[in-house]
Amino acid sequence: MEIKSTDRDDFRRVYDADYHLLVQVIMHIVYNLEIAEDLTQEAFERFYVKNMTFPSEDDARYWLIRVAKNLALNHIRRNKREIEMVEKVKRMPSAAADERDGASEAIERENREEVRRAIDALPENLRMVIQLKEFSGLDYKSISKVLGISETNVKVRVFRARKKLEEALRGEEDVY
Amino acid sequence: MCIDAQMLSAYLDGELAEPYRTQVKEHLEHCPACRRHLEDMKAVGDRIRSAEYPDELLDRNKDRIFALLDSKYFQNGRKVSFIRRRLEISIPSLVTAAAAVVFIFIGSFMFFGTSGEQTGEILPSFAVQAGSGSVRYVSDEASLDNFTLEEILHYLDSKGYNVDISIKGLQPLETPAE
């Protein structure tokens, strides 16, 4: 079904279907919910303002993910220093935070940190593919449409990313 | 012969075409090594996905943001006029441009060590603002005019401040064309 980005019903349908996915994609790049929400809003504003017609809902989704991903990557590049500073502060040992969170949340946060470190260590071309695969649940074809690469290329990159992540995560376990 | 790891990875994603899918499936039934390999791969995937953020957290502002977009673009079934949209885009960038100009001026005073009077000569309006309490003095000792920018940076650095001086270009963001 054709999607017109300035049609309210179409817009609403796409928004309902893809909002969650976009926040998830952006969140795993910027790791900050406020910023992820801002950028998601920005992506939908561009969607409307561009006044485009898409052949299907899927095509609208690919376009949105691409825009969201670019907005997030641009945000990271522009604010590298500020982000590093915030991270430094966040990593400072804070007993109060641990007490407040309780044990299970502390473990969850620790796990998220480990996964994040492993993913951040991947080269960018692998990182994006595995994030779209694991967090967004997209199939190879969708990922190839979003990133503008072939499906074979997606397959190879997913595999390489997995291999590297396996090594990285196993390495971490050895430390503890 | 055992299965190529890349094929196994595609099999795990349900992306392996026939007849390979059936071949892999049959092989797995009698090959513990490949089964373990597949399990390991699956475990990595599970581990990665365990870092997903919970739905209710990600969706906490979904309705609010939709309401915002709805009122901005669709309220009363009326589209935002071209001129209004242009204005919405141009005002923030004007502010940014103005801020950049002010920063460049401040920067140049630090470089050349001008005194307050000179500031007034070069940019009277700024001198008035600077004197009116809108500027917070970090140090009440002798004026910073006596130091070069390099010395100031060195001092801040030695105190452990993360100093960042940046020049921002006002280039619009690229979006992929469809």
Tab-separated table of C-alpha atoms in Angstrom:
chain	number	residue	atom	x	y	z
A	1	MET	CA	0.000	0.000	0.000
A	2	GLU	CA	1.282	3.395	-0.979
A	3	ILE	CA	2.348	5.742	1.788
A	4	LYS	CA	2.150	9.497	1.492
A	5	SER	CA	4.198	11.133	4.222
A	6	THR	CA	1.958	14.196	4.537
A	7	ASP	CA	-1.256	12.210	4.782
A	8	ARG	CA	-2.344	12.102	8.400
A	9	ASP	CA	-3.592	8.502	8.359
A	10	ASP	CA	-0.490	7.245	6.580
A	11	PHE	CA	1.712	9.250	8.898
A	12	ARG	CA	-0.037	7.852	11.945
A	13	ARG	CA	0.250	4.285	10.644
A	14	VAL	CA	3.962	4.628	9.962
A	15	TYR	CA	4.527	6.391	13.261
A	16	ASP	CA	2.754	3.670	15.240
A	17	ALA	CA	4.585	0.913	13.399
A	18	ASP	CA	8.084	2.346	13.438
A	19	TYR	CA	8.479	4.701	16.396
A	20	HIS	CA	9.685	1.946	18.687
A	21	LEU	CA	12.130	0.619	16.104
A	22	LEU	CA	13.643	4.052	15.471
A	23	VAL	CA	14.152	4.820	19.163
A	24	GLN	CA	15.763	1.400	19.577
A	25	VAL	CA	18.108	1.930	16.610
A	26	ILE	CA	19.121	5.420	17.717
A	27	MET	CA	19.396	4.438	21.374
A	28	HIS	CA	22.028	1.842	20.532
A	29	ILE	CA	24.080	4.542	18.838
A	30	VAL	CA	23.705	7.480	21.234
A	31	TYR	CA	22.906	5.593	24.491
A	32	ASN	CA	20.819	8.453	25.820
A	33	LEU	CA	17.035	8.262	25.832
A	34	GLU	CA	16.327	12.005	25.735
A	35	ILE	CA	18.578	12.412	22.721
A	36	ALA	CA	17.164	9.275	21.103
A	37	GLU	CA	13.652	10.707	21.481
A	38	ASP	CA	14.688	14.065	20.070
A	39	LEU	CA	16.320	12.454	17.060
A	40	THR	CA	13.355	10.148	16.497
A	41	GLN	CA	11.092	13.182	16.451
A	42	GLU	CA	13.495	14.849	14.043
A	43	ALA	CA	13.390	11.809	11.741
A	44	PHE	CA	9.584	11.915	11.607
A	45	GLU	CA	9.623	15.656	10.994
A	46	ARG	CA	11.906	15.109	8.027
A	47	PHE	CA	9.612	12.372	6.862
A	48	TYR	CA	6.704	14.819	6.813
A	49	VAL	CA	8.575	17.839	5.471
A	50	LYS	CA	10.097	15.856	2.595
A	51	ASN	CA	6.523	15.228	1.419
A	52	MET	CA	7.320	11.917	-0.244
A	53	THR	CA	5.311	9.026	-1.523
A	54	PHE	CA	6.609	5.534	-0.807
A	55	PRO	CA	5.540	2.444	-2.744
A	56	SER	CA	4.976	0.552	0.517
A	57	GLU	CA	5.123	0.788	4.294
A	58	ASP	CA	8.369	-1.168	4.198
A	59	ASP	CA	9.996	1.394	1.931
A	60	ALA	CA	8.947	4.169	4.292
A	61	ARG	CA	10.460	2.160	7.132
A	62	TYR	CA	13.792	1.687	5.319
A	63	TRP	CA	13.951	5.393	4.604
A	64	LEU	CA	13.184	6.292	8.213
A	65	ILE	CA	15.760	3.907	9.636
A	66	ARG	CA	18.361	5.300	7.268
A	67	VAL	CA	17.584	8.872	8.308
A	68	ALA	CA	17.483	7.932	12.002
A	69	LYS	CA	20.804	6.137	11.754
A	70	ASN	CA	22.425	9.105	9.980
A	71	LEU	CA	21.016	11.587	12.492
A	72	ALA	CA	22.401	9.500	15.346
A	73	LEU	CA	25.828	9.035	13.770
A	74	ASN	CA	26.018	12.743	12.996
A	75	HIS	CA	25.069	13.538	16.553
A	76	ILE	CA	27.886	11.330	17.821
A	77	ARG	CA	30.442	12.875	15.492
A	78	ARG	CA	29.461	16.425	16.345
A	79	ASN	CA	29.414	15.953	20.102
A	80	LYS	CA	32.307	13.566	20.590
A	81	ARG	CA	34.010	15.547	23.326
A	82	GLU	CA	30.879	16.285	25.337
A	83	ILE	CA	29.830	12.642	25.152
A	84	GLU	CA	33.216	11.420	26.348
A	85	MET	CA	33.006	13.783	29.298
A	86	VAL	CA	29.535	12.582	30.281
A	87	GLU	CA	30.700	8.972	29.990
A	88	LYS	CA	33.660	9.688	32.235
A	89	VAL	CA	31.376	11.089	34.913
A	90	LYS	CA	28.966	8.173	34.527
A	91	ARG	CA	31.749	5.637	35.023
A	92	MET	CA	32.869	7.235	38.268
A	93	PRO	CA	32.210	4.790	41.066
A	94	SER	CA	28.973	5.756	42.715
A	95	ALA	CA	27.981	3.613	45.656
A	96	ALA	CA	24.751	5.543	46.047
A	97	ALA	CA	23.552	4.571	42.585
A	98	ASP	CA	24.197	0.902	43.212
A	99	GLU	CA	22.322	0.948	46.490
A	100	ARG	CA	19.403	2.708	44.933
A	101	ASP	CA	19.191	0.384	41.953
A	102	GLY	CA	19.250	-2.898	43.761
A	103	ALA	CA	21.280	-5.906	42.759
A	104	SER	CA	19.403	-7.111	39.680
A	105	GLU	CA	19.404	-3.693	38.060
A	106	ALA	CA	23.088	-3.313	38.769
A	107	ILE	CA	23.750	-6.625	37.035
A	108	GLU	CA	21.552	-5.606	34.128
A	109	ARG	CA	23.465	-2.358	33.779
A	110	GLU	CA	26.771	-4.194	33.963
A	111	ASN	CA	25.663	-6.629	31.268
A	112	ARG	CA	24.532	-3.783	29.049
A	113	GLU	CA	27.871	-2.079	29.534
A	114	GLU	CA	29.763	-5.224	28.518
A	115	VAL	CA	27.691	-5.757	25.411
A	116	ARG	CA	28.049	-2.105	24.560
A	117	ARG	CA	31.821	-2.249	24.896
A	118	ALA	CA	31.964	-5.301	22.657
A	119	ILE	CA	29.737	-3.686	20.027
A	120	ASP	CA	31.544	-0.356	20.195
A	121	ALA	CA	34.798	-2.172	19.501
A	122	LEU	CA	33.481	-3.411	16.148
A	123	PRO	CA	34.367	-1.550	12.973
A	124	GLU	CA	31.505	0.711	11.917
A	125	ASN	CA	30.451	-1.341	8.882
A	126	LEU	CA	29.958	-4.430	11.055
A	127	ARG	CA	28.451	-2.574	13.994
A	128	MET	CA	25.500	-1.153	12.113
A	129	VAL	CA	24.628	-4.476	10.498
A	130	ILE	CA	24.630	-6.501	13.698
A	131	GLN	CA	22.652	-3.855	15.569
A	132	LEU	CA	19.982	-3.803	12.891
A	133	LYS	CA	19.945	-7.597	12.946
A	134	GLU	CA	19.827	-8.196	16.693
A	135	PHE	CA	18.049	-5.141	18.085
A	136	SER	CA	15.723	-4.273	15.246
A	137	GLY	CA	14.972	-7.817	14.155
A	138	LEU	CA	15.310	-6.891	10.485
A	139	ASP	CA	15.973	-9.647	7.970
A	140	TYR	CA	18.913	-9.616	5.556
A	141	LYS	CA	16.847	-8.115	2.769
A	142	SER	CA	15.632	-5.207	4.907
A	143	ILE	CA	19.122	-4.510	6.201
A	144	SER	CA	20.468	-4.518	2.664
A	145	LYS	CA	17.786	-1.982	1.677
A	146	VAL	CA	18.509	0.257	4.661
A	147	LEU	CA	22.268	0.253	4.181
A	148	GLY	CA	22.331	0.071	0.397
A	149	ILE	CA	24.502	-3.057	0.275
A	150	SER	CA	23.838	-6.503	-1.174
A	151	GLU	CA	22.192	-9.293	0.793
A	152	THR	CA	25.326	-11.404	0.443
A	153	ASN	CA	27.274	-8.569	1.954
A	154	VAL	CA	24.838	-8.429	4.864
A	155	LYS	CA	25.260	-12.160	5.412
A	156	VAL	CA	29.041	-11.871	5.477
A	157	ARG	CA	29.004	-8.884	7.807
A	158	VAL	CA	26.550	-10.472	10.243
A	159	PHE	CA	28.798	-13.497	10.413
A	160	ARG	CA	32.006	-11.481	10.906
A	161	ALA	CA	30.382	-9.331	13.571
A	162	ARG	CA	29.191	-12.446	15.407
A	163	LYS	CA	32.623	-13.944	15.343
A	164	LYS	CA	34.231	-10.814	16.723
A	165	LEU	CA	31.561	-10.384	19.382
A	166	GLU	CA	31.967	-13.981	20.462
A	167	GLU	CA	35.683	-13.422	20.938
A	168	ALA	CA	35.186	-10.109	22.733
A	169	LEU	CA	32.518	-11.369	25.115
A	170	ARG	CA	34.411	-14.546	25.868
A	171	GLY	CA	37.505	-12.442	26.564
A	172	GLU	CA	35.562	-10.409	29.097
A	173	GLU	CA	34.329	-13.468	30.916
A	174	ASP	CA	37.889	-14.690	31.333
A	175	VAL	CA	38.764	-11.488	33.140
A	176	TYR	CA	36.174	-11.997	35.848
B	1	MET	CA	32.909	-32.478	6.173
B	2	CYS	CA	31.483	-29.979	8.613
B	3	ILE	CA	29.426	-26.918	7.826
B	4	ASP	CA	31.051	-23.637	6.968
B	5	ALA	CA	30.563	-21.234	9.902
B	6	GLN	CA	29.165	-18.506	7.697
B	7	MET	CA	26.501	-20.869	6.437
B	8	LEU	CA	25.668	-21.785	10.004
B	9	SER	CA	25.243	-18.126	10.855
B	10	ALA	CA	22.791	-17.661	7.977
B	11	TYR	CA	20.999	-20.842	9.056
B	12	LEU	CA	20.622	-19.420	12.548
B	13	ASP	CA	18.962	-16.319	11.085
B	14	GLY	CA	16.620	-18.466	9.028
B	15	GLU	CA	18.128	-16.951	5.907
B	16	LEU	CA	19.573	-20.057	4.294
B	17	ALA	CA	17.913	-21.068	1.041
B	18	GLU	CA	17.068	-24.619	0.024
B	19	PRO	CA	18.548	-27.119	-0.573
B	20	TYR	CA	21.246	-25.941	1.859
B	21	ARG	CA	18.837	-25.490	4.718
B	22	THR	CA	17.788	-29.135	4.656
B	23	GLN	CA	21.390	-30.273	4.220
B	24	VAL	CA	22.498	-28.236	7.230
B	25	LYS	CA	19.591	-29.517	9.284
B	26	GLU	CA	20.427	-33.121	8.489
B	27	HIS	CA	24.095	-32.597	9.194
B	28	LEU	CA	23.330	-31.026	12.564
B	29	GLU	CA	21.390	-34.113	13.611
B	30	HIS	CA	24.468	-36.286	13.662
B	31	CYS	CA	27.280	-33.759	14.268
B	32	PRO	CA	27.730	-32.675	17.894
B	33	ALA	CA	30.578	-30.292	16.997
B	34	CYS	CA	28.427	-28.278	14.603
B	35	ARG	CA	25.526	-28.358	17.054
B	36	ARG	CA	27.738	-26.859	19.709
B	37	HIS	CA	29.001	-24.261	17.284
B	38	LEU	CA	25.425	-23.278	16.504
B	39	GLU	CA	24.570	-23.137	20.209
B	40	ASP	CA	27.541	-20.861	20.852
B	41	MET	CA	26.439	-18.549	18.068
B	42	LYS	CA	22.923	-18.498	19.450
B	43	ALA	CA	24.247	-17.706	22.908
B	44	VAL	CA	26.111	-14.668	21.571
B	45	GLY	CA	22.919	-13.452	19.901
B	46	ASP	CA	20.952	-13.930	23.133
B	47	ARG	CA	23.627	-12.113	25.057
B	48	ILE	CA	23.549	-9.161	22.634
B	49	ARG	CA	19.772	-8.992	22.699
B	50	SER	CA	19.760	-9.054	26.473
B	51	ALA	CA	21.110	-5.502	26.236
B	52	GLU	CA	17.915	-4.354	24.537
B	53	TYR	CA	16.089	-1.587	26.298
B	54	PRO	CA	12.670	-2.449	27.718
B	55	ASP	CA	9.682	-1.507	25.557
B	56	GLU	CA	7.973	0.645	28.139
B	57	LEU	CA	11.117	2.719	28.548
B	58	LEU	CA	11.569	3.309	24.838
B	59	ASP	CA	7.891	4.096	24.300
B	60	ARG	CA	7.456	6.379	27.303
B	61	ASN	CA	7.073	9.506	25.145
B	62	LYS	CA	5.578	7.961	22.045
B	63	ASP	CA	2.147	9.525	22.503
B	64	ARG	CA	3.484	12.875	23.616
B	65	ILE	CA	5.756	13.208	20.586
B	66	PHE	CA	2.968	12.154	18.262
B	67	ALA	CA	0.653	14.765	19.766
B	68	LEU	CA	3.386	17.333	19.224
B	69	LEU	CA	3.884	16.398	15.577
B	70	ASP	CA	0.138	16.161	15.074
B	71	SER	CA	-0.494	19.660	16.331
B	72	LYS	CA	2.432	21.008	14.384
B	73	TYR	CA	1.585	19.493	11.014
B	74	PHE	CA	-1.944	18.166	10.952
B	75	GLN	CA	-4.020	20.252	13.339
B	76	ASN	CA	-7.421	21.148	11.830
B	77	GLY	CA	-6.392	19.276	8.725
B	78	ARG	CA	-4.378	22.316	7.738
B	79	LYS	CA	-0.848	22.005	6.501
B	80	VAL	CA	1.781	24.353	7.807
B	81	SER	CA	2.382	27.012	5.221
B	82	PHE	CA	5.658	27.122	3.369
B	83	ILE	CA	6.682	30.466	4.865
B	84	ARG	CA	6.024	29.349	8.412
B	85	ARG	CA	8.053	26.243	7.959
B	86	ARG	CA	10.927	28.223	6.538
B	87	LEU	CA	10.834	30.545	9.520
B	88	GLU	CA	10.904	27.678	11.965
B	89	ILE	CA	14.055	26.422	10.381
B	90	SER	CA	15.773	29.740	9.943
B	91	ILE	CA	15.351	31.257	13.401
B	92	PRO	CA	17.421	28.721	15.362
B	93	SER	CA	20.156	28.796	12.767
B	94	LEU	CA	20.254	32.596	12.994
B	95	VAL	CA	20.677	32.341	16.734
B	96	THR	CA	23.475	29.833	16.268
B	97	ALA	CA	25.139	32.112	13.757
B	98	ALA	CA	24.927	35.027	16.188
B	99	ALA	CA	26.402	32.911	18.951
B	100	ALA	CA	29.256	31.915	16.688
B	101	VAL	CA	30.017	35.587	15.994
B	102	VAL	CA	30.104	36.400	19.693
B	103	PHE	CA	32.410	33.458	20.350
B	104	ILE	CA	34.777	34.513	17.642
B	105	PHE	CA	34.921	38.027	19.121
B	106	ILE	CA	35.627	36.774	22.600
B	107	GLY	CA	38.272	34.502	21.196
B	108	SER	CA	39.993	37.323	19.366
B	109	PHE	CA	40.109	39.488	22.499
B	110	MET	CA	41.833	36.697	24.365
B	111	PHE	CA	44.334	36.291	21.600
B	112	PHE	CA	45.305	39.908	21.296
B	113	GLY	CA	44.960	40.848	24.920
B	114	THR	CA	42.826	43.932	24.440
B	115	SER	CA	41.787	45.967	27.419
B	116	GLY	CA	38.227	46.844	28.333
B	117	GLU	CA	38.453	50.232	26.665
B	118	GLN	CA	39.656	48.684	23.469
B	119	THR	CA	36.763	46.260	23.593
B	120	GLY	CA	34.451	49.233	23.798
B	121	GLU	CA	36.090	50.777	20.765
B	122	ILE	CA	35.869	47.656	18.686
B	123	LEU	CA	32.423	46.517	19.685
B	124	PRO	CA	30.549	49.013	21.886
B	125	SER	CA	27.408	46.944	22.236
B	126	PHE	CA	29.350	43.979	23.506
B	127	ALA	CA	31.289	46.094	25.995
B	128	VAL	CA	28.018	47.332	27.492
B	129	GLN	CA	26.708	43.803	27.855
B	130	ALA	CA	29.964	42.592	29.285
B	131	GLY	CA	29.843	45.228	32.000
B	132	SER	CA	26.218	44.770	32.945
B	133	GLY	CA	26.566	41.615	34.992
B	134	SER	CA	25.593	39.316	32.183
B	135	VAL	CA	29.105	37.959	32.301
B	136	ARG	CA	30.144	35.917	35.298
B	137	TYR	CA	33.734	36.480	36.281
B	138	VAL	CA	35.422	33.266	37.225
B	139	SER	CA	38.467	35.022	38.609
B	140	ASP	CA	38.557	38.377	40.410
B	141	GLU	CA	42.317	38.593	40.297
B	142	ALA	CA	44.246	40.580	37.738
B	143	SER	CA	42.634	40.610	34.354
B	144	LEU	CA	43.117	37.700	32.024
B	145	ASP	CA	44.506	40.220	29.563
B	146	ASN	CA	47.937	39.525	31.002
B	147	PHE	CA	47.880	35.940	29.809
B	148	THR	CA	48.003	34.459	26.378
B	149	LEU	CA	45.358	32.005	25.315
B	150	GLU	CA	47.971	29.301	25.441
B	151	GLU	CA	48.780	30.083	29.064
B	152	ILE	CA	45.123	30.089	30.028
B	153	LEU	CA	44.595	26.740	28.366
B	154	HIS	CA	47.704	25.355	29.986
B	155	TYR	CA	46.511	26.519	33.391
B	156	LEU	CA	43.048	25.023	32.938
B	157	ASP	CA	44.617	21.826	31.694
B	158	SER	CA	46.875	21.602	34.730
B	159	LYS	CA	43.809	21.980	36.952
B	160	GLY	CA	42.249	19.005	35.256
B	161	TYR	CA	39.598	20.810	33.218
B	162	ASN	CA	38.588	19.224	29.973
B	163	VAL	CA	38.939	22.257	27.738
B	164	ASP	CA	37.195	22.244	24.416
B	165	ILE	CA	37.445	25.000	21.875
B	166	SER	CA	35.445	24.368	18.788
B	167	ILE	CA	34.388	26.127	15.664
B	168	LYS	CA	31.057	24.961	14.456
B	169	GLY	CA	30.155	24.973	10.796
B	170	LEU	CA	26.524	25.574	10.006
B	171	GLN	CA	26.271	22.942	7.340
B	172	PRO	CA	22.916	21.285	6.960
B	173	LEU	CA	22.692	17.605	7.670
B	174	GLU	CA	22.607	15.272	4.707
B	175	THR	CA	19.652	13.007	4.354
B	176	PRO	CA	19.546	10.224	1.842
B	177	ALA	CA	17.389	10.966	-1.141
B	178	GLU	CA	14.806	8.402	-2.003
